[in-house]
Coordinates of C-alpha atoms in Angstrom, one line a residue:
Chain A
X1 CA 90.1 112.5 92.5
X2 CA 92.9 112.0 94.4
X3 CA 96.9 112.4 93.6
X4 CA 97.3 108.9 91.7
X5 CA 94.2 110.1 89.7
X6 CA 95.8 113.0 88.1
X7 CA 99.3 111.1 87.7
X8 CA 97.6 108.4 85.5
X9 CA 95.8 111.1 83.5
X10 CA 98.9 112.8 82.8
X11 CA 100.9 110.1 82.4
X12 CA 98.4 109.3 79.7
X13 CA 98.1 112.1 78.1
X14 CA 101.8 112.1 77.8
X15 CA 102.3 108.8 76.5
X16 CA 99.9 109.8 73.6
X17 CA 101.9 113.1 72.7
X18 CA 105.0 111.2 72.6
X19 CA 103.2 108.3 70.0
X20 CA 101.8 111.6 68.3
X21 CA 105.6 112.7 67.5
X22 CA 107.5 111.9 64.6
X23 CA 111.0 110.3 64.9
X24 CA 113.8 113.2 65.4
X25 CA 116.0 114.3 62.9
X26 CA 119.1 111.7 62.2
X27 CA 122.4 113.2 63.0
X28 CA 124.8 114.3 60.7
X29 CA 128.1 113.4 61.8
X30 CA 129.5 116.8 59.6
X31 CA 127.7 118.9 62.4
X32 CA 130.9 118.2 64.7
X33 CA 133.8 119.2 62.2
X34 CA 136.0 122.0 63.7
X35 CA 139.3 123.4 62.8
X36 CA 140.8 121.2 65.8
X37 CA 139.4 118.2 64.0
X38 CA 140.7 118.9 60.8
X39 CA 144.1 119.3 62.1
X40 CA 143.9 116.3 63.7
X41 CA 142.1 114.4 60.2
X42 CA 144.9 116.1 58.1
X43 CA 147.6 115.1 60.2
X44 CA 146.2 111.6 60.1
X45 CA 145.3 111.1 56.3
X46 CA 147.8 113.8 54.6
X47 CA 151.0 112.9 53.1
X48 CA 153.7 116.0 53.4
X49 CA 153.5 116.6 49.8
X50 CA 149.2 117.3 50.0
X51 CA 150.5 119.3 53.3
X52 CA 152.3 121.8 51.7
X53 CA 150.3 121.5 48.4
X54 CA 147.3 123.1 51.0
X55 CA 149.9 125.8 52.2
X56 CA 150.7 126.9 49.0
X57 CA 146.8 127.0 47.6
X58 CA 146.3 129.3 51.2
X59 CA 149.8 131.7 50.4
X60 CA 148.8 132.0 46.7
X61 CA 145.0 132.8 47.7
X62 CA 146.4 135.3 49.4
X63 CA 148.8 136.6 47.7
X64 CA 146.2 136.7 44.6
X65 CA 143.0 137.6 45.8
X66 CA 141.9 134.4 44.7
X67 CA 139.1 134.4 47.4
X68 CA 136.9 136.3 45.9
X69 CA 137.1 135.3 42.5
X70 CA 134.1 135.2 41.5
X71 CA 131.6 137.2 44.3
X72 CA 132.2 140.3 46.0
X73 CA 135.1 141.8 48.0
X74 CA 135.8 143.3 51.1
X75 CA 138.0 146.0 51.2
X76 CA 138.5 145.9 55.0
X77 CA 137.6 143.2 57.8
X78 CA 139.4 139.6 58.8
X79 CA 139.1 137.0 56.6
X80 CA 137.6 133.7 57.1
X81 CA 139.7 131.0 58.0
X82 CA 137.5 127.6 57.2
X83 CA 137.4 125.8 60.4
X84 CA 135.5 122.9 59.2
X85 CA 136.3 120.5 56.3
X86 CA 134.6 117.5 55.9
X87 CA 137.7 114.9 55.7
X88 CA 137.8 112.3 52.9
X89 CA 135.7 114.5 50.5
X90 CA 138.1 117.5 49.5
X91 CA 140.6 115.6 48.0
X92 CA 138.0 113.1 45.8
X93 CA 137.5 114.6 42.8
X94 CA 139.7 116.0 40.0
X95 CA 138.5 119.3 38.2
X96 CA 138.9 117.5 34.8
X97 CA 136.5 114.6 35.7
X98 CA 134.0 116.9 36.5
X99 CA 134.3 119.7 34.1
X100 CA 131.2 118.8 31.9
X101 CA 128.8 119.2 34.7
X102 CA 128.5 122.8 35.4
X103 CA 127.3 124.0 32.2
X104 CA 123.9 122.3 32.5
X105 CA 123.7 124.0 36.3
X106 CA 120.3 125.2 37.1
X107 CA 121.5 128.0 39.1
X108 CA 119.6 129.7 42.1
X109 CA 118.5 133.4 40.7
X110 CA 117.2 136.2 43.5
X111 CA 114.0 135.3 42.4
X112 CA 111.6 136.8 44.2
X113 CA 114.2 139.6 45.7
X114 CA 114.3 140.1 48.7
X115 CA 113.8 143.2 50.6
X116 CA 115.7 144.0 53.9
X117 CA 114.2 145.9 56.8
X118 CA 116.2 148.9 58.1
X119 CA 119.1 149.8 58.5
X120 CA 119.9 146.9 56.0
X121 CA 120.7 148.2 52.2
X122 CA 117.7 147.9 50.1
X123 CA 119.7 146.7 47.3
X124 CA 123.3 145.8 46.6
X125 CA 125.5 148.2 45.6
X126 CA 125.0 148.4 42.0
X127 CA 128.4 146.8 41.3
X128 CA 127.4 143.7 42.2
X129 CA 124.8 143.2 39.4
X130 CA 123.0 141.4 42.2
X131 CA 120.1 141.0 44.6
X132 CA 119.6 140.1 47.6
X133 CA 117.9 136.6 48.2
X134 CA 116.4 135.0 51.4
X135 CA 114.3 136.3 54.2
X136 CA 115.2 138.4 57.3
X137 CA 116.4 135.8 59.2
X138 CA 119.1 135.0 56.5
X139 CA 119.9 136.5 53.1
X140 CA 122.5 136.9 50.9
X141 CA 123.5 138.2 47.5
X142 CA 122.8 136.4 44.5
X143 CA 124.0 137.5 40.8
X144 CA 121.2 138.4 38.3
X145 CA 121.7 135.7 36.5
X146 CA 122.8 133.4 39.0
X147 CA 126.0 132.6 40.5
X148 CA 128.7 131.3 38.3
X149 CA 132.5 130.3 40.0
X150 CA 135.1 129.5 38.5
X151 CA 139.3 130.6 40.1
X152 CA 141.0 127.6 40.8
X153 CA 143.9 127.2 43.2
X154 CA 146.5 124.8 41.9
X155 CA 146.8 122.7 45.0
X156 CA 147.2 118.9 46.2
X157 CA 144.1 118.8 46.4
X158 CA 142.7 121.3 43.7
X159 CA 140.0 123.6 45.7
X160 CA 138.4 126.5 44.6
X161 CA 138.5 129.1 47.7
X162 CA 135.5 131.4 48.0
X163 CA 133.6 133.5 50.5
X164 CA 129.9 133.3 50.8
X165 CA 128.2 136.2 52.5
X166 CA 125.4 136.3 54.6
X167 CA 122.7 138.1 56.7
X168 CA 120.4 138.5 59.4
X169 CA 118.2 140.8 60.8
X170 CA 118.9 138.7 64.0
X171 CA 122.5 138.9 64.0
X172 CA 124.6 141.3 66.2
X173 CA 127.8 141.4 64.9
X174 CA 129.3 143.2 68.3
X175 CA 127.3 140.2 70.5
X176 CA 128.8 138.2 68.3
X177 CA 132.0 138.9 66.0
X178 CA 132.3 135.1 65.0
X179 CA 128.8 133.8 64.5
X180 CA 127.3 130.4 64.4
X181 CA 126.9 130.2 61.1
X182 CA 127.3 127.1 59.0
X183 CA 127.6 126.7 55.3
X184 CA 127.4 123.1 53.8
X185 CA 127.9 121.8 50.2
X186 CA 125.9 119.4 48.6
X187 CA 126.8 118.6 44.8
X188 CA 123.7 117.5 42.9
X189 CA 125.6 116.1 39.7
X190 CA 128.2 113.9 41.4
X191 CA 129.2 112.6 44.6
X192 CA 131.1 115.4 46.9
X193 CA 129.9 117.8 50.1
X194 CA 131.8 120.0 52.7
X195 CA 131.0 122.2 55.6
X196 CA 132.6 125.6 56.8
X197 CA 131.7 127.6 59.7
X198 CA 131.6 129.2 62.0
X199 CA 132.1 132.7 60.1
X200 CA 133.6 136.3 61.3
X201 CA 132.6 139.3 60.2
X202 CA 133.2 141.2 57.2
X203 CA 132.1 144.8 56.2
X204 CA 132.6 146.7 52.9
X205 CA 130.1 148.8 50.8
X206 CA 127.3 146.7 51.1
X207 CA 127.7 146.3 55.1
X208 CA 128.3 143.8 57.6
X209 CA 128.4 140.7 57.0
X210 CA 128.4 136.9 58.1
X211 CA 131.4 135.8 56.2
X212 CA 132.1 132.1 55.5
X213 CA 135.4 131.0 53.5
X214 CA 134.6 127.6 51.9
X215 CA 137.0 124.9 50.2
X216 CA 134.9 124.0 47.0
X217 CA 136.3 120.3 46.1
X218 CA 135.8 119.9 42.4
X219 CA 134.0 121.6 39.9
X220 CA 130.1 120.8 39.1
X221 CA 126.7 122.1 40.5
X222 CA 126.6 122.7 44.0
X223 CA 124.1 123.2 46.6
X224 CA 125.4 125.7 49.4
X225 CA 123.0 125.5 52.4
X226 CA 123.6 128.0 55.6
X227 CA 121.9 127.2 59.0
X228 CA 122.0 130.6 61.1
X229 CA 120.1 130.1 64.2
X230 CA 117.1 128.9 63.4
X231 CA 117.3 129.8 59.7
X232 CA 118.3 128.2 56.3
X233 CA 119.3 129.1 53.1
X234 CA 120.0 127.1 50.0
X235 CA 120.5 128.0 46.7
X236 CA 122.8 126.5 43.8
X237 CA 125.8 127.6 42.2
X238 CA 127.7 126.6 39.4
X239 CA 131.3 126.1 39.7
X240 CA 133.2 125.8 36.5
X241 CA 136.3 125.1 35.3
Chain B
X1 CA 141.9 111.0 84.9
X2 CA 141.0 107.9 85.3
X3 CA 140.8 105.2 82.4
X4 CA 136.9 105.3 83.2
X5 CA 136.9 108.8 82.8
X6 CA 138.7 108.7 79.5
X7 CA 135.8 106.4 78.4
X8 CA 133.0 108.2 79.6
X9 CA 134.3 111.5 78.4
X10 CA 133.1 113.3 75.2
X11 CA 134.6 111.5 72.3
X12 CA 136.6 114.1 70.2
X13 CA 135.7 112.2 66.9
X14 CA 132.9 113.6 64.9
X15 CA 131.9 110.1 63.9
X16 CA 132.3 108.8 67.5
X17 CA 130.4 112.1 68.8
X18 CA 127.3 111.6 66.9
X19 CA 127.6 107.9 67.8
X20 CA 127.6 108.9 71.5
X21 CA 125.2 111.6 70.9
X22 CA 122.7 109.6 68.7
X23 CA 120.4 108.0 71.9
X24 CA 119.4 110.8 73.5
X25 CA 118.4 112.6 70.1
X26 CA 114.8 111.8 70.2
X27 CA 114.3 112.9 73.9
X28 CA 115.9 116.2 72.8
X29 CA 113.7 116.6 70.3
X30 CA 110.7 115.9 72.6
X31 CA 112.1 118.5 75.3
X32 CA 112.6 121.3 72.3
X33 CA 109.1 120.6 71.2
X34 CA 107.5 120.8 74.8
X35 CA 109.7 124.2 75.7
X36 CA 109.6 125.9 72.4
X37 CA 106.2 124.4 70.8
X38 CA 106.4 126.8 68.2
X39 CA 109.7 126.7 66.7
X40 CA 111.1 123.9 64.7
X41 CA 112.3 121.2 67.3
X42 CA 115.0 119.6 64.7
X43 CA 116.4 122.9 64.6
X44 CA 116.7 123.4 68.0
X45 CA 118.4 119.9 68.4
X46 CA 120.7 120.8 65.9
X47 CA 121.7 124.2 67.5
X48 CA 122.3 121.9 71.2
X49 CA 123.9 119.2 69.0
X50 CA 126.5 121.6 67.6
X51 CA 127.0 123.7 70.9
X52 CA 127.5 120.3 72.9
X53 CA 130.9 119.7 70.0
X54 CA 132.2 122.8 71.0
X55 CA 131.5 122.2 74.7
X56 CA 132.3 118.8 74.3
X57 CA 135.3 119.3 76.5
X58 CA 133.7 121.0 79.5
X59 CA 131.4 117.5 80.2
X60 CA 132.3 116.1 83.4
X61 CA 131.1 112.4 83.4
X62 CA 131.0 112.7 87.2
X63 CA 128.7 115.4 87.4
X64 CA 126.4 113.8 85.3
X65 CA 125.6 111.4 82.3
X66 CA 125.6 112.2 78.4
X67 CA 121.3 112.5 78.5
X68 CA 121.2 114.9 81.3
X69 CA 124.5 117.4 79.9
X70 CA 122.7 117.3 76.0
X71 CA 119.2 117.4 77.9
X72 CA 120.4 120.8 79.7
X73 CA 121.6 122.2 76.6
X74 CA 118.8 121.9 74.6
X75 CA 116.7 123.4 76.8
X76 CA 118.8 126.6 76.8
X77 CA 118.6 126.1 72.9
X78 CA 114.6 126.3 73.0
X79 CA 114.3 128.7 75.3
X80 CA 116.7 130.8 73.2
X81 CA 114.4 129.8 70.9
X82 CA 111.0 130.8 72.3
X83 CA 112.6 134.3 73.1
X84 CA 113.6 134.6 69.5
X85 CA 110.1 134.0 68.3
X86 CA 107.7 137.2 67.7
X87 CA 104.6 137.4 69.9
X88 CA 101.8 136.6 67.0
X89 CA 98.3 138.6 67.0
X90 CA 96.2 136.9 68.6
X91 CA 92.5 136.5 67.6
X92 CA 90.4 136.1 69.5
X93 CA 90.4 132.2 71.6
X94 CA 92.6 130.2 70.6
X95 CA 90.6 126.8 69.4
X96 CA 91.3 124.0 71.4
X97 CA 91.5 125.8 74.3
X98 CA 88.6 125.1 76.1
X99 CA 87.8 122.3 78.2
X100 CA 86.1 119.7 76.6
X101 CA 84.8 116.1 77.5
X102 CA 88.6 114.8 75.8
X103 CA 90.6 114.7 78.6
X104 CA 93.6 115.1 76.1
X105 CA 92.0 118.8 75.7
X106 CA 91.7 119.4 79.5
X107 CA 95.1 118.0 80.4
X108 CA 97.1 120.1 78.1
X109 CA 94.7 123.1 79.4
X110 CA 95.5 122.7 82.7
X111 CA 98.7 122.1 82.1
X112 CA 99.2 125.8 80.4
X113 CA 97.3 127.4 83.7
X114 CA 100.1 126.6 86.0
X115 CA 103.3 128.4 86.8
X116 CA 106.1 128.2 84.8
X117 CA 107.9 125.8 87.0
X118 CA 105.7 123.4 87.7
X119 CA 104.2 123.4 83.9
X120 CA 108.4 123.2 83.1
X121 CA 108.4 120.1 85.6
X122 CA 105.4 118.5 83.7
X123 CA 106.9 118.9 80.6
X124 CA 110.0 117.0 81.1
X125 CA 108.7 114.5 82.9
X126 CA 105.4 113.5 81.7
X127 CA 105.7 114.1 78.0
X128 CA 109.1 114.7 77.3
X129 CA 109.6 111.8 79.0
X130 CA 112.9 112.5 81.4
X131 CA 113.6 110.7 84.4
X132 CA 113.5 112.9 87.5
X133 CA 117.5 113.6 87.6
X134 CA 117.2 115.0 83.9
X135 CA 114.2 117.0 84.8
X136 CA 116.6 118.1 87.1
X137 CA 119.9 118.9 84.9
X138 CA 117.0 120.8 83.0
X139 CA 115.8 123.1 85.6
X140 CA 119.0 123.3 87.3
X141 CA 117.3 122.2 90.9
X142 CA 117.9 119.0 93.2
X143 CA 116.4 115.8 92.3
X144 CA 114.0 116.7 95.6
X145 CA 113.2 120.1 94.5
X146 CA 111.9 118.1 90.8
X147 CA 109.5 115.9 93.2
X148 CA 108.1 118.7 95.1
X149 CA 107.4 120.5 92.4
X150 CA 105.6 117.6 90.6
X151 CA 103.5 117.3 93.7
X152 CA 102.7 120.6 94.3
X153 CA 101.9 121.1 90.0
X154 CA 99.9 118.1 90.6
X155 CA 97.9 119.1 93.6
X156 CA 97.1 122.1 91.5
X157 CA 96.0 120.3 88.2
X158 CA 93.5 117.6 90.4
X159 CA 90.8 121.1 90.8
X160 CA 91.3 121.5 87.1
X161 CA 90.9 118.0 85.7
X162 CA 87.8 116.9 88.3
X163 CA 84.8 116.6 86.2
X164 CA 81.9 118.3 87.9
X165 CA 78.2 117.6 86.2

């Protein structure tokens, strides 16, 4: 056997692993929204009036906790700033032609609950009437009964603000204060999806956390996914009026 | 920079990025599966796709083309990757392992009994499927250091693959 003997033979073997494969995942244009991008998208498709519409939803957010309307608080710790908006999609709906849809929601519950390993809580603080849902890699905090938003920011366009709240075993908040997370929307009873991230860091009584400020578009059933390394997370949330 | 240079640069639209992205997506996902076999390769792809947007500025179309920069990512990504993974029990031989009269058995065999470099070299080129200046951008080596080390993981293998009866 000499050197062109083992190239073919390799070369073969090759050629059948690559037929063996399946086609790669297609790629999702909302993958490469930053903050830099909406700036430039909102410069592009805003008028003034939708400009300072989305200042004043941001000041009166503020100014009335409005963020955490519906989930938990943090007493201390920055606040997330979303950095990505999917352009075209915030704006497209009206709360009042969607109001109908959340009632018939089937809601994610923390069913099974999920356990943390050390030094993680083993539960939520009790609170939170919640538990905690996911797998090491990613969790977060799910109401009992599911998680039902409502809080709406009377902007141009209406968005209901929220933070979502995550965790990992593999995350090091010190290695890395703003993580890679990313949190997309999905609504199941109507058109409409966004995607937020990357998070900072957040810690209050039930530690520290990934923290992900979304920009819900309109009100329905939603499907929140986060992608945190190699993990993901989905669950469903209703968001009412 | 040059009006070639503005064209071959990253494209700072998220539409125009995955359009510019979109070709070399499959031979990512063949490098993340060769590198990181036992992670999930469309994850890893998506972890170099996103870090390559935020990076986007730092390509250099004169240092190299859009393959070889996302090509050099995603192998960072796997081995990230293989790093994060937990070592699994294992009990005792692993089937498929052992040399058998398929040479699609012995190949891949041989291939995991030679040092991380050249099986690294293999990988790219022979079933990942990268030309020899992407194995390259992958290994952060020469284009001549690629071919040596394809000859001398080749050299190697030919003991390995010779049938003796």
């Amino acid at each position: 056997m000499n050197d062109d003997d083992v190239d073919r033979l390799v070369v073969d073997a090759g050629e059948r692993w690559r037929a063996a494969q399946r086609p790669a995942r297609s790629v999702d244009p909302a993958l490469f929204m930053d903050g830099r991008v909406v700036a430039d998208e909102r410069r592009r498709i805003a008028t003034p009036l939708a400009l300072a519409g989305v200042i004043v939803a941001i000041v009166a957010s503020f100014a009335f906790g409005r963020w955490s309307a519906a989930g938990p608080t943090v007493g201390t710790g920055p606040v997330a700033t979303p950095s990505v908006v999917a352009p075209g999609t915030s704006g497209s709906l009206g709360p009042s032609q969607t109001s109908r849809s959340a009632a018939a929601c089937d809601v994610t519950r923390p069913v099974p609950v999920f356990v943390p390993p050390k030094p993680f809580l083993r539960t939520p603080p009790a609170n939170y009437a919640s538990d905690w849902y996911g797998s090491e890699h990613l969790w977060t905090m799910l109401a009992y009964s599911g998680e039902v938003w409502q809080g709406w920011v009377a902007a141009t366009p209406p968005v209901l603000p929220q933070k979502t709240f995550w965790w990992s075993a593999d995350w090091k908040p010190a290695a890395e204060p703003e993580p890679t997370i990313i949190v997309t929307g999905r609504r199941l009873d109507g058109p409409g999806a966004f995607t937020f991230g990357p998070g900072t860091n957040a810690s209050a009584d039930f530690g520290t956390a990934m923290l992900v400020g979304i920009d819900i578009p309109s009100y329905g059933c939603w499907e929140l996914t986060a992608r945190y390394r190699l993990a993901t997370l989905s669950y469903v949330v209703a968001v009412n009026r | 920079m040059t009006g070639q240079d503005a064209v071959a640069a990253a494209p700072d639209a998220p539409a125009a990025f995955a359009d510019w992205v979109r070709p070399q997506v499959d031979r990512m996902a063949r490098l993340a599966a060769r590198l990181a076999p036992d992670a999930d390769r469309d994850d890893i792809v998506q972890e170099a796709l996103v870090r390559a947007w935020q990076k986007r500025h730092q390509f250099d179309p004169t240092r190299g083309t859009p393959g070889t920069w996302l090509l050099a990512i995603t192998a960072d990504r796997a081995r990230h990757a293989r790093r994060r993974r937990r070592p699994s029990p294992v009990l005792g031989e692993i089937p498929g392992r052992v040399r058998s009269a398929d040479d699609r058995v012995d190949v891949e065999f041989a291939i995991g009994r030679l040092a991380p470099r050249q099986r690294l070299a293999i990988d790219c080129f022979y079933f990942a499927g990268l030309s020899v200046a992407e194995t390259a951008a992958v290994m952060g080596c020469s284009e001549g250091t690629v071919k040596s080390t394809l000859s001398d993981a080749r050299l190697r293998l030919r003991p390995m693959l010779e049938v003796t009866e």
